[in-house]
Short mmCIF file of C-alpha atoms and ligand atoms in Angstrom, two decimals:
data_model
loop_
_atom_site.label_atom_id
_atom_site.label_comp_id
_atom_site.label_asym_id
_atom_site.label_seq_id
_atom_site.Cartn_x
_atom_site.Cartn_y
_atom_site.Cartn_z
CA MET R 4 -7.56 34.79 46.85
CA LYS R 5 -6.94 31.63 44.78
CA TYR R 6 -8.30 31.58 41.24
CA GLU R 7 -9.21 28.89 38.79
CA ILE R 8 -8.47 29.37 35.11
CA VAL R 9 -11.20 28.33 32.65
CA ILE R 10 -10.39 27.82 28.97
CA GLY R 11 -12.34 26.76 25.88
CA LEU R 12 -10.64 26.25 22.52
CA GLU R 13 -11.65 26.75 18.94
CA THR R 14 -9.10 24.94 16.77
CA HIS R 15 -8.96 25.29 12.99
CA VAL R 16 -7.32 22.42 11.16
CA GLU R 17 -6.53 22.44 7.45
CA LEU R 18 -7.61 19.17 5.86
CA ASN R 19 -5.30 16.98 3.84
CA THR R 20 -7.22 16.98 0.53
CA LYS R 21 -5.95 17.18 -3.04
CA SER R 22 -8.29 20.06 -3.88
CA LYS R 23 -10.10 22.93 -2.21
CA ILE R 24 -13.48 22.51 -0.53
CA PHE R 25 -15.77 23.91 -3.27
CA CYS R 26 -13.65 23.92 -6.48
CA SER R 27 -10.96 21.80 -8.11
CA CYS R 28 -8.01 24.11 -7.40
CA GLY R 29 -5.10 22.43 -5.62
CA GLY R 30 -4.35 23.32 -2.03
CA HIS R 31 -2.16 26.34 -1.31
CA SER R 32 0.79 24.10 -0.39
CA GLU R 33 1.15 23.47 -4.14
CA ALA R 34 1.41 27.18 -4.86
CA LYS R 35 4.73 28.65 -5.91
CA GLU R 36 3.56 32.21 -6.50
CA PRO R 37 0.75 34.27 -4.98
CA ASN R 38 -2.60 33.55 -6.68
CA ASP R 39 -1.28 30.36 -8.31
CA CYS R 40 -4.07 28.11 -7.09
CA VAL R 41 -7.08 30.25 -7.92
CA CYS R 42 -10.11 29.89 -10.21
CA PRO R 43 -13.25 31.97 -10.83
CA ALA R 44 -15.08 30.10 -8.04
CA CYS R 45 -12.58 30.57 -5.21
CA SER R 46 -11.79 34.13 -6.21
CA GLY R 47 -15.47 35.05 -5.88
CA MET R 48 -16.41 35.85 -9.48
CA PRO R 49 -20.13 36.65 -9.71
CA GLY R 50 -22.36 33.72 -10.59
CA MET R 51 -19.89 30.96 -9.78
CA LEU R 52 -21.32 28.10 -7.75
CA PRO R 53 -19.66 25.92 -5.10
CA VAL R 54 -19.38 22.15 -5.63
CA MET R 55 -18.85 20.12 -2.46
CA ASN R 56 -15.64 18.06 -2.16
CA LYS R 57 -16.70 14.62 -0.89
CA LYS R 58 -13.34 13.92 0.74
CA VAL R 59 -13.84 16.88 3.10
CA VAL R 60 -16.97 15.25 4.52
CA GLU R 61 -15.16 11.94 4.93
CA LEU R 62 -12.20 13.49 6.75
CA ALA R 63 -14.51 15.56 9.00
CA VAL R 64 -16.51 12.46 9.92
CA THR R 65 -13.30 10.51 10.57
CA ALA R 66 -12.02 13.29 12.83
CA GLY R 67 -15.39 13.30 14.63
CA LEU R 68 -15.26 9.55 15.22
CA MET R 69 -11.70 9.87 16.56
CA LEU R 70 -12.98 12.45 19.05
CA ASN R 71 -15.97 10.29 20.06
CA CYS R 72 -18.56 12.62 18.53
CA GLU R 73 -22.09 12.02 17.37
CA ILE R 74 -22.14 12.30 13.58
CA SER R 75 -24.98 14.29 12.00
CA ARG R 76 -26.33 12.26 9.12
CA TYR R 77 -27.99 15.44 7.84
CA THR R 78 -25.67 18.40 7.65
CA THR R 79 -25.96 21.84 5.97
CA PHE R 80 -23.92 24.92 5.15
CA ASP R 81 -24.55 28.54 6.09
CA LYS R 82 -23.17 31.86 4.91
CA LYS R 83 -21.38 33.96 7.50
CA ASN R 84 -21.39 37.51 6.17
CA TYR R 85 -18.63 40.00 6.76
CA TYR R 86 -16.55 42.28 4.63
CA TYR R 87 -12.79 41.97 4.44
CA PRO R 88 -10.47 42.13 1.40
CA ASP R 89 -9.20 38.58 1.88
CA LEU R 90 -12.77 37.26 1.57
CA PRO R 91 -13.78 37.78 -2.07
CA CYS R 92 -17.45 36.77 -1.71
CA ALA R 93 -17.91 38.90 1.43
CA TYR R 94 -19.21 35.76 3.11
CA GLN R 95 -17.57 32.62 4.41
CA ILE R 96 -19.26 29.27 3.83
CA THR R 97 -19.40 27.52 7.20
CA GLN R 98 -21.83 25.49 9.32
CA LEU R 99 -24.04 27.02 11.98
CA ASN R 100 -27.33 25.18 12.20
CA HIS R 101 -26.40 21.58 11.46
CA PRO R 102 -22.69 21.02 12.12
CA ILE R 103 -21.28 17.67 11.02
CA CYS R 104 -20.22 16.45 14.50
CA THR R 105 -21.44 17.22 18.03
CA ASN R 106 -20.95 16.08 21.64
CA GLY R 107 -17.53 14.48 21.60
CA LEU R 108 -15.05 13.65 24.33
CA VAL R 109 -11.24 13.65 24.48
CA HIS R 110 -9.42 11.87 27.25
CA LEU R 111 -6.18 13.51 28.45
CA LYS R 112 -3.33 12.35 30.67
CA THR R 113 -1.53 15.25 32.32
CA SER R 114 0.96 15.53 35.18
CA GLU R 115 -2.01 16.39 37.43
CA GLY R 116 -3.95 13.27 36.48
CA GLU R 117 -6.59 12.30 33.91
CA ARG R 118 -9.13 14.72 32.42
CA ASP R 119 -12.01 14.56 29.99
CA ILE R 120 -12.57 17.49 27.66
CA ARG R 121 -16.00 17.74 26.08
CA ILE R 122 -16.17 18.63 22.39
CA LYS R 123 -19.13 20.88 21.68
CA GLN R 124 -18.99 20.50 17.92
CA ILE R 125 -16.89 20.13 14.80
CA HIS R 126 -17.91 22.00 11.69
CA MET R 127 -16.59 22.24 8.13
CA GLU R 128 -15.75 25.58 6.57
CA GLU R 129 -13.57 27.31 4.00
CA ASP R 130 -10.46 29.30 4.86
CA ALA R 131 -10.03 32.94 3.86
CA GLY R 132 -7.19 34.37 1.75
CA LYS R 133 -4.20 36.31 2.99
CA LEU R 134 -3.33 39.99 2.93
CA VAL R 135 0.31 40.82 2.32
CA HIS R 136 1.45 44.31 3.28
CA VAL R 137 4.20 45.83 1.13
CA GLY R 138 5.12 49.37 2.09
CA LYS R 139 1.90 51.35 1.99
CA ALA R 140 0.17 48.86 -0.30
CA SER R 141 -1.81 45.80 0.71
CA LEU R 142 -1.82 42.91 -1.72
CA VAL R 143 -4.19 40.00 -1.59
CA ASP R 144 -3.33 36.34 -2.17
CA PHE R 145 -6.29 34.00 -2.77
CA ASN R 146 -4.30 30.75 -2.70
CA ARG R 147 -5.69 29.94 0.73
CA THR R 148 -9.31 30.92 0.04
CA SER R 149 -11.55 27.87 0.08
CA VAL R 150 -8.91 25.57 1.52
CA PRO R 151 -10.97 23.11 3.62
CA LEU R 152 -10.93 23.45 7.39
CA ILE R 153 -12.58 21.78 10.29
CA GLU R 154 -13.13 23.84 13.41
CA ILE R 155 -13.19 21.88 16.64
CA VAL R 156 -14.96 23.72 19.47
CA THR R 157 -14.54 22.48 23.03
CA GLN R 158 -16.62 23.22 26.09
CA PRO R 159 -14.87 25.47 28.65
CA ASP R 160 -13.30 22.41 30.29
CA PHE R 161 -9.57 23.19 30.41
CA ARG R 162 -8.15 24.36 33.73
CA SER R 163 -4.50 25.02 32.81
CA ALA R 164 -2.15 25.77 29.93
CA GLU R 165 -0.68 22.31 30.36
CA GLU R 166 -4.04 20.67 29.65
CA VAL R 167 -4.40 22.79 26.52
CA LEU R 168 -0.99 21.71 25.24
CA VAL R 169 -1.60 18.02 25.97
CA TYR R 170 -4.89 18.31 24.08
CA LEU R 171 -3.34 20.03 21.08
CA ASN R 172 -0.50 17.53 20.89
CA LYS R 173 -2.99 14.69 21.07
CA LEU R 174 -5.06 16.17 18.22
CA LYS R 175 -1.89 16.64 16.21
CA SER R 176 -0.73 13.01 16.60
CA MET R 177 -4.20 11.68 15.88
CA PHE R 178 -4.71 13.81 12.80
CA ARG R 179 -1.27 13.17 11.39
CA SER R 180 -1.41 9.41 11.86
CA GLY R 181 -4.98 9.35 10.55
CA GLY R 182 -4.16 11.31 7.39
CA ILE R 183 -6.62 14.06 8.41
CA SER R 184 -4.05 16.85 8.35
CA GLU R 185 -0.30 17.33 8.40
CA CYS R 186 -0.87 19.94 11.14
CA GLU R 187 2.31 21.83 10.20
CA GLU R 188 2.70 25.28 11.64
CA GLY R 189 -0.03 27.43 10.14
CA ALA R 190 -2.24 24.44 9.30
CA MET R 191 -3.47 24.27 12.90
CA ARG R 192 -4.61 27.57 14.41
CA CYS R 193 -6.25 28.23 17.73
CA ASP R 194 -8.59 30.78 19.28
CA VAL R 195 -8.24 30.65 23.05
CA ASN R 196 -11.26 31.69 25.17
CA ILE R 197 -10.24 32.36 28.72
CA SER R 198 -11.72 33.52 32.03
CA VAL R 199 -10.84 33.15 35.68
CA ARG R 200 -13.00 32.70 38.78
CA PRO R 201 -12.42 32.40 42.53
CA GLU R 202 -11.66 28.78 43.37
CA GLY R 203 -14.83 26.96 44.36
CA SER R 204 -17.10 29.38 42.50
CA GLU R 205 -19.75 27.86 40.24
CA GLU R 206 -20.12 30.86 37.97
CA PHE R 207 -17.90 31.68 35.05
CA GLY R 208 -16.05 34.98 34.90
CA VAL R 209 -15.96 37.41 31.99
CA ARG R 210 -14.14 35.80 29.09
CA THR R 211 -11.85 37.17 26.44
CA GLU R 212 -10.90 35.48 23.20
CA ILE R 213 -7.32 35.51 21.91
CA LYS R 214 -7.47 35.03 18.16
CA ASN R 215 -5.60 32.96 15.68
CA MET R 216 -2.41 31.63 17.21
CA ALA R 217 -0.39 29.20 15.12
CA SER R 218 2.36 28.02 17.48
CA PHE R 219 1.98 26.02 20.66
CA GLU R 220 4.59 28.20 22.32
CA ALA R 221 2.59 31.35 21.61
CA ILE R 222 -0.55 29.69 22.94
CA GLU R 223 1.14 28.79 26.21
CA ARG R 224 2.61 32.28 26.69
CA ALA R 225 -0.67 33.96 25.79
CA ILE R 226 -2.59 31.86 28.34
CA HIS R 227 -0.15 32.73 31.14
CA TYR R 228 -0.24 36.43 30.32
CA GLU R 229 -4.00 36.67 29.89
CA ALA R 230 -4.86 34.65 33.02
CA GLN R 231 -2.61 36.91 35.09
CA ARG R 232 -4.21 40.01 33.56
CA HIS R 233 -7.67 38.73 34.53
CA MET R 234 -6.58 37.88 38.08
CA ASP R 235 -4.96 41.28 38.55
CA ALA R 236 -8.04 43.01 37.20
CA ILE R 237 -10.26 41.23 39.71
CA GLU R 238 -7.91 41.27 42.68
CA PHE R 239 -6.58 44.82 42.39
CA GLU R 240 -9.30 46.39 40.24
CA THR R 241 -6.59 47.53 37.81
CA GLU R 242 -9.07 47.58 34.93
CA GLU R 243 -12.56 46.47 34.06
CA LEU R 244 -12.73 43.18 32.20
CA VAL R 245 -14.96 43.20 29.14
CA GLN R 246 -15.87 40.43 26.78
CA GLU R 247 -13.71 41.16 23.76
CA THR R 248 -11.43 39.77 21.10
CA ARG R 249 -7.71 40.20 21.67
CA ARG R 250 -4.52 39.57 19.77
CA PHE R 251 -1.28 38.15 21.17
CA ASP R 252 1.88 40.05 20.35
CA ASP R 253 4.81 37.67 20.12
CA ALA R 254 7.51 40.28 20.70
CA SER R 255 6.13 41.75 23.94
CA GLY R 256 4.37 38.58 25.14
CA LYS R 257 1.24 40.66 25.84
CA THR R 258 -2.31 40.64 24.52
CA PHE R 259 -4.06 43.71 23.07
CA ALA R 260 -7.73 44.46 22.50
CA MET R 261 -8.78 44.16 18.84
CA ARG R 262 -12.53 44.63 18.87
CA ASN R 263 -15.59 44.04 20.95
CA LYS R 264 -16.77 40.48 20.69
CA GLU R 265 -19.13 40.22 17.75
CA THR R 266 -22.34 38.33 18.27
CA GLU R 267 -24.00 35.89 15.96
CA ALA R 268 -26.41 38.61 14.79
CA ASP R 269 -23.49 40.68 13.48
CA TYR R 270 -22.83 38.08 10.83
CA ARG R 271 -26.40 37.77 9.46
CA TYR R 272 -26.01 34.02 9.10
CA PHE R 273 -28.36 32.35 6.65
CA PRO R 274 -28.51 28.95 4.95
CA ASP R 275 -26.41 28.68 1.79
CA ALA R 276 -28.99 27.90 -0.89
CA ASN R 277 -26.26 27.03 -3.39
CA LEU R 278 -25.30 23.88 -1.51
CA MET R 279 -27.65 20.94 -1.03
CA PRO R 280 -27.90 19.44 2.43
CA ILE R 281 -25.50 16.52 2.74
CA ILE R 282 -27.07 13.25 3.75
CA ILE R 283 -24.74 10.54 4.97
CA ASP R 284 -26.59 7.30 4.34
CA ASP R 285 -25.80 4.01 6.09
CA GLU R 286 -23.73 2.69 3.22
CA TRP R 287 -21.48 5.76 3.07
CA PHE R 288 -21.20 5.93 6.86
CA GLU R 289 -20.14 2.27 7.05
CA GLU R 290 -17.58 2.85 4.30
CA ILE R 291 -16.05 5.78 6.19
CA LYS R 292 -15.95 3.75 9.39
CA ALA R 293 -14.32 0.80 7.61
CA ASN R 294 -11.54 3.08 6.37
CA MET R 295 -10.87 4.55 9.82
CA PRO R 296 -7.26 4.29 10.90
CA ALA R 297 -6.77 2.36 14.14
CA ALA R 298 -6.79 4.54 17.24
CA ILE R 299 -3.26 5.70 18.03
CA ASP R 300 -3.19 4.04 21.45
CA GLU R 301 -4.05 0.70 19.87
CA LYS R 302 -1.51 1.20 17.12
CA ALA R 303 1.23 2.08 19.59
CA ASP R 304 0.48 -1.11 21.57
CA GLU R 305 0.73 -3.14 18.39
CA TYR R 306 4.15 -1.69 17.55
CA ARG R 307 5.33 -2.11 21.15
CA ALA R 308 4.37 -5.78 21.06
CA ALA R 309 6.52 -6.18 17.93
CA GLY R 310 9.54 -4.92 19.91
CA ILE R 311 9.73 -1.44 18.37
CA SER R 312 11.21 1.25 20.64
CA GLU R 313 9.22 4.19 22.06
CA ASN R 314 11.26 6.70 20.04
CA GLU R 315 10.59 4.84 16.84
CA ILE R 316 6.90 4.45 17.66
CA GLU R 317 6.61 8.20 18.05
CA MET R 318 8.22 8.81 14.64
CA ILE R 319 6.03 6.19 12.98
CA ILE R 320 2.81 7.53 14.49
CA ASP R 321 3.67 11.12 13.69
CA ASN R 322 4.13 10.31 10.02
CA HIS R 323 1.11 8.89 8.28
CA ASN R 324 3.15 7.84 5.22
CA VAL R 325 5.54 5.87 7.44
CA SER R 326 2.83 4.04 9.40
CA THR R 327 0.95 3.14 6.20
CA LEU R 328 4.16 1.89 4.54
CA LEU R 329 5.25 -0.08 7.60
CA ASP R 330 1.85 -1.75 7.99
CA ALA R 331 1.79 -2.69 4.30
CA VAL R 332 5.35 -4.05 4.30
CA VAL R 333 4.64 -6.17 7.39
CA GLU R 334 1.44 -7.38 5.73
CA ILE R 335 3.54 -8.59 2.78
CA GLY R 336 5.56 -10.65 5.24
CA CYS R 337 8.57 -8.61 6.35
CA ASP R 338 9.85 -8.67 9.91
CA PRO R 339 8.54 -5.51 11.68
CA LYS R 340 11.80 -4.61 13.43
CA SER R 341 13.81 -5.08 10.28
CA ALA R 342 11.28 -3.01 8.32
CA VAL R 343 11.45 -0.18 10.88
CA GLY R 344 15.24 -0.10 10.51
CA TRP R 345 15.01 0.10 6.73
CA ILE R 346 12.38 2.82 6.78
CA LEU R 347 13.52 5.03 9.64
CA THR R 348 17.29 4.66 9.17
CA GLU R 349 18.10 3.67 5.58
CA CYS R 350 15.30 5.52 3.77
CA ALA R 351 15.74 8.56 6.00
CA GLY R 352 19.47 8.55 5.17
CA VAL R 353 18.88 8.62 1.41
CA LEU R 354 16.22 11.32 1.78
CA ARG R 355 18.54 13.44 3.92
CA LYS R 356 21.21 13.22 1.21
CA ASN R 357 18.65 14.68 -1.17
CA GLY R 358 17.62 17.44 1.23
CA LYS R 359 14.31 15.76 2.12
CA LEU R 360 12.62 14.61 5.30
CA ILE R 361 10.96 11.35 6.32
CA LYS R 362 7.55 12.90 5.70
CA ASP R 363 8.54 13.14 2.01
CA LEU R 364 9.16 9.38 1.79
CA ASP R 365 7.31 7.95 -1.17
CA ILE R 366 8.09 4.32 -2.06
CA SER R 367 5.71 1.51 -2.92
CA ALA R 368 5.27 -1.14 -0.23
CA GLU R 369 6.07 -3.84 -2.83
CA LYS R 370 9.46 -2.35 -3.68
CA MET R 371 10.37 -1.70 -0.05
CA ALA R 372 9.36 -5.24 0.91
CA ALA R 373 11.34 -6.75 -1.98
CA ILE R 374 14.56 -5.09 -0.77
CA ILE R 375 14.02 -6.04 2.86
CA LYS R 376 13.33 -9.66 1.93
CA MET R 377 16.39 -9.97 -0.32
CA VAL R 378 18.63 -8.69 2.47
CA ASP R 379 16.99 -10.61 5.32
CA SER R 380 17.14 -13.88 3.39
CA GLY R 381 20.82 -13.35 2.58
CA ASP R 382 20.24 -13.12 -1.20
CA ILE R 383 22.11 -9.83 -1.23
CA ASN R 384 24.19 -8.18 1.46
CA ARG R 385 23.16 -5.11 3.37
CA MET R 386 25.51 -2.77 1.56
CA ASN R 387 24.05 -3.74 -1.81
CA GLY R 388 20.58 -3.52 -0.31
CA ARG R 389 21.37 0.08 0.50
CA LYS R 390 22.57 0.73 -3.06
CA THR R 391 19.37 -0.79 -4.41
CA LEU R 392 17.26 1.34 -2.08
CA THR R 393 19.05 4.48 -3.22
CA ALA R 394 18.36 3.60 -6.86
CA VAL R 395 14.69 2.93 -6.07
CA LEU R 396 14.24 6.20 -4.18
CA GLU R 397 16.16 8.32 -6.67
CA GLU R 398 15.23 6.68 -9.99
CA ASP R 399 12.32 4.43 -9.09
CA VAL R 400 14.02 1.34 -10.56
CA ASP R 401 12.66 -2.18 -10.09
CA PRO R 402 14.64 -3.65 -7.17
CA ALA R 403 14.87 -7.25 -8.43
CA ALA R 404 15.94 -6.15 -11.92
CA TYR R 405 18.48 -3.71 -10.48
CA VAL R 406 19.98 -6.43 -8.27
CA LYS R 407 20.34 -8.77 -11.31
CA GLU R 408 21.81 -6.07 -13.54
CA ASN R 409 24.49 -5.27 -10.99
CA GLY R 410 25.16 -8.89 -10.11
CA PHE R 411 24.39 -8.27 -6.43
CA ASP R 412 22.78 -11.69 -6.18
CA LYS R 413 25.84 -13.61 -7.46
CA LYS R 414 27.04 -16.22 -5.06
CA VAL R 415 30.68 -16.79 -4.27
CA ASP R 416 31.93 -20.06 -2.83
CA THR R 417 34.44 -20.28 -0.04
CA ALA R 418 37.21 -21.40 -2.36
CA THR R 419 36.87 -18.24 -4.48
CA ILE R 420 36.92 -16.05 -1.38
CA GLU R 421 40.01 -17.88 -0.12
CA ALA R 422 41.78 -17.37 -3.43
CA ILE R 423 40.94 -13.67 -3.49
CA MET R 424 42.12 -13.28 0.09
CA ASP R 425 45.45 -14.89 -0.66
CA LYS R 426 45.89 -12.57 -3.62
CA VAL R 427 45.05 -9.51 -1.48
CA LEU R 428 47.47 -10.53 1.26
CA ALA R 429 50.23 -11.12 -1.31
CA GLU R 430 49.66 -7.69 -2.86
CA ASN R 431 49.39 -5.74 0.40
CA THR R 432 52.57 -6.74 2.16
CA GLN R 433 52.88 -3.42 3.96
CA ALA R 434 49.40 -3.63 5.52
CA LEU R 435 50.03 -7.24 6.47
CA GLU R 436 53.28 -6.31 8.15
CA ASP R 437 51.64 -3.40 9.98
CA PHE R 438 49.01 -5.80 11.28
CA ARG R 439 51.64 -8.28 12.44
CA ASN R 440 53.32 -5.38 14.28
CA GLY R 441 50.14 -4.75 16.23
CA LYS R 442 48.38 -2.11 14.11
CA VAL R 443 44.75 -3.20 14.39
CA LYS R 444 43.63 -0.63 11.81
CA ALA R 445 45.58 -2.43 9.12
CA LYS R 446 43.12 -5.32 9.27
CA GLN R 447 40.29 -2.99 8.22
CA ALA R 448 42.33 -1.95 5.17
CA LEU R 449 42.82 -5.61 4.21
CA PHE R 450 39.14 -6.32 4.68
CA GLY R 451 38.26 -3.33 2.47
CA ALA R 452 40.63 -4.57 -0.22
CA CYS R 453 38.97 -8.01 -0.14
CA MET R 454 35.49 -6.49 -0.44
CA ARG R 455 36.62 -4.39 -3.39
CA GLU R 456 38.09 -7.45 -5.14
CA LEU R 457 34.80 -9.27 -4.54
CA LYS R 458 32.94 -6.28 -6.00
CA GLY R 459 30.62 -6.09 -3.02
CA ILE R 460 29.33 -9.64 -3.37
CA GLY R 461 29.23 -12.01 -0.41
CA ASP R 462 28.28 -11.65 3.20
CA PRO R 463 30.64 -9.18 4.93
CA ALA R 464 30.27 -10.98 8.27
CA VAL R 465 31.39 -14.28 6.76
CA ILE R 466 34.28 -12.65 4.93
CA ARG R 467 35.43 -10.86 8.09
CA GLU R 468 35.40 -14.14 9.96
CA MET R 469 37.41 -15.88 7.25
CA LEU R 470 39.94 -13.04 7.23
CA ASP R 471 40.26 -13.25 11.03
CA LYS R 472 41.00 -16.95 10.73
CA LYS R 473 43.56 -16.43 8.02
CA LEU R 474 45.35 -13.76 10.00
CA GLY R 475 45.33 -16.13 12.99
P1 ADP S 502 -19.79 32.17 20.93
O1 ADP S 502 -21.07 31.70 20.35
O2 ADP S 502 -19.81 33.47 21.55
O3 ADP S 502 -18.61 31.95 20.02
P2 ADP S 502 -19.47 29.66 22.18
O4 ADP S 502 -20.47 29.13 23.13
O5 ADP S 502 -19.42 29.13 20.80
O6 ADP S 502 -19.57 31.22 22.18
O7 ADP S 502 -18.07 29.47 22.86
C1 ADP S 502 -16.91 29.77 22.21
C2 ADP S 502 -15.78 29.18 23.00
O8 ADP S 502 -15.65 29.87 24.24
C3 ADP S 502 -15.99 27.73 23.36
O9 ADP S 502 -14.77 27.02 23.15
C4 ADP S 502 -16.34 27.77 24.83
O10 ADP S 502 -15.88 26.62 25.49
C5 ADP S 502 -15.57 28.97 25.31
N1 ADP S 502 -16.14 29.61 26.50
C6 ADP S 502 -17.43 29.93 26.71
N2 ADP S 502 -17.57 30.52 27.91
C7 ADP S 502 -16.32 30.61 28.46
C8 ADP S 502 -15.80 31.12 29.69
N3 ADP S 502 -16.56 31.74 30.58
N4 ADP S 502 -14.49 31.01 29.90
C9 ADP S 502 -13.67 30.42 29.00
N5 ADP S 502 -14.12 29.93 27.85
C10 ADP S 502 -15.42 30.02 27.56
MG1 MG S 503 -17.90 30.60 18.54
ZN1 ZN S 504 -10.65 27.50 -7.15
#
């Protein structure tokens, strides 16, 4: 018999905020040691009260708008009660009754065609801590407790692993370009709900839930394994399928039962009386909408129209800091293609030298634009532009002042260049002779000597041309 796979996803995404959801501790990415980013509130000391982080609401609403959701203008928090050592309060603050976003839609393009995935809801919640097992002991690290999350719950609308991966990649691009989340490994975790049914059947089969997978590769493997297990169970009656929670084991590529699926009643949900309902009034809602980043499809079209390549567009869109910088630099009046070259090639080069990545790029749009303009207008040459950029990135100097100090903006007239060239040719008789004897490389040595004499001033293209002429 032919079977259809049915999948619904619950995706947890860590939000890109400076502090945790209910206290002022920094996020766990700032932590150097276990329990570095912890205070009485997020370590569950008795009597401490949560204080809502406004930015979390704004990012959750932005994510909801990106996924075409209805936004609840009245939203509340609930306590989900369970006992586990990484949860110091023995309850998690989450949203059950009035989640912030509902009824969204995500449009996917897959190799099989186009698909719409319905979003059931998005809710805000706090993350739990981490248990670290050392020998026979278990240690607890609360750095991650109360880190803000959104959980995006889809309807059971996926029909293949491919659709799931296209969806997750789309969320990742959207959230990264929109500054919602960096979505690094571990900051985006998925529960996969899966069932199979005979093709053409209207009824859903028994579903299992595979918990907490952090890599796309694991998700794909887990789906293939679990779907096959379901089909075998039905087709050959190898086992009885029960609704349960399972874990994926990376080494064996198999899933294993963890526990029977808990029901809502197991958690004794009740409203969290320590947190006021949040009311998003018109003014606040309009403000959030006004700060929405452009949809990625629109943005990509904009970059394409400016002549930027597909590869570059992908890098720009995947890095929120890059797209914000590029947009600002273009706004100041730089040529988009030139700006892309400076950001993706030159800046990336300096960062690499310092063991950093493009996502670490941190330069003001004013300084970046100043360098690009000085080079593009011919005030300084490209090589000195690069030196200036290095000084800005490494020591945060002022570009114009740095250029003056080093004399990069000095002009040389043709007569001076001629004189210097004559001197160089007179002093480098060997290289000159080599060139005359057909050694092309010797010309490069002469050119280098001229540039050194000129102390890096002047347009290399012009100087090369003059040298060519001189050498006949
Ligand atoms: P619960 O309240 O038990 O968590 P939900 O209705 O919230 O159940 O659904 C949890 C997830 O399971 C959702 O993403 C949903 O799409 C998915 N799901 C529900 N039924 C099935 C099914 N038969 N097969 C696959 N996924 C399903
Ligand atoms: Mg659920
Ligand atoms: Zn804290």
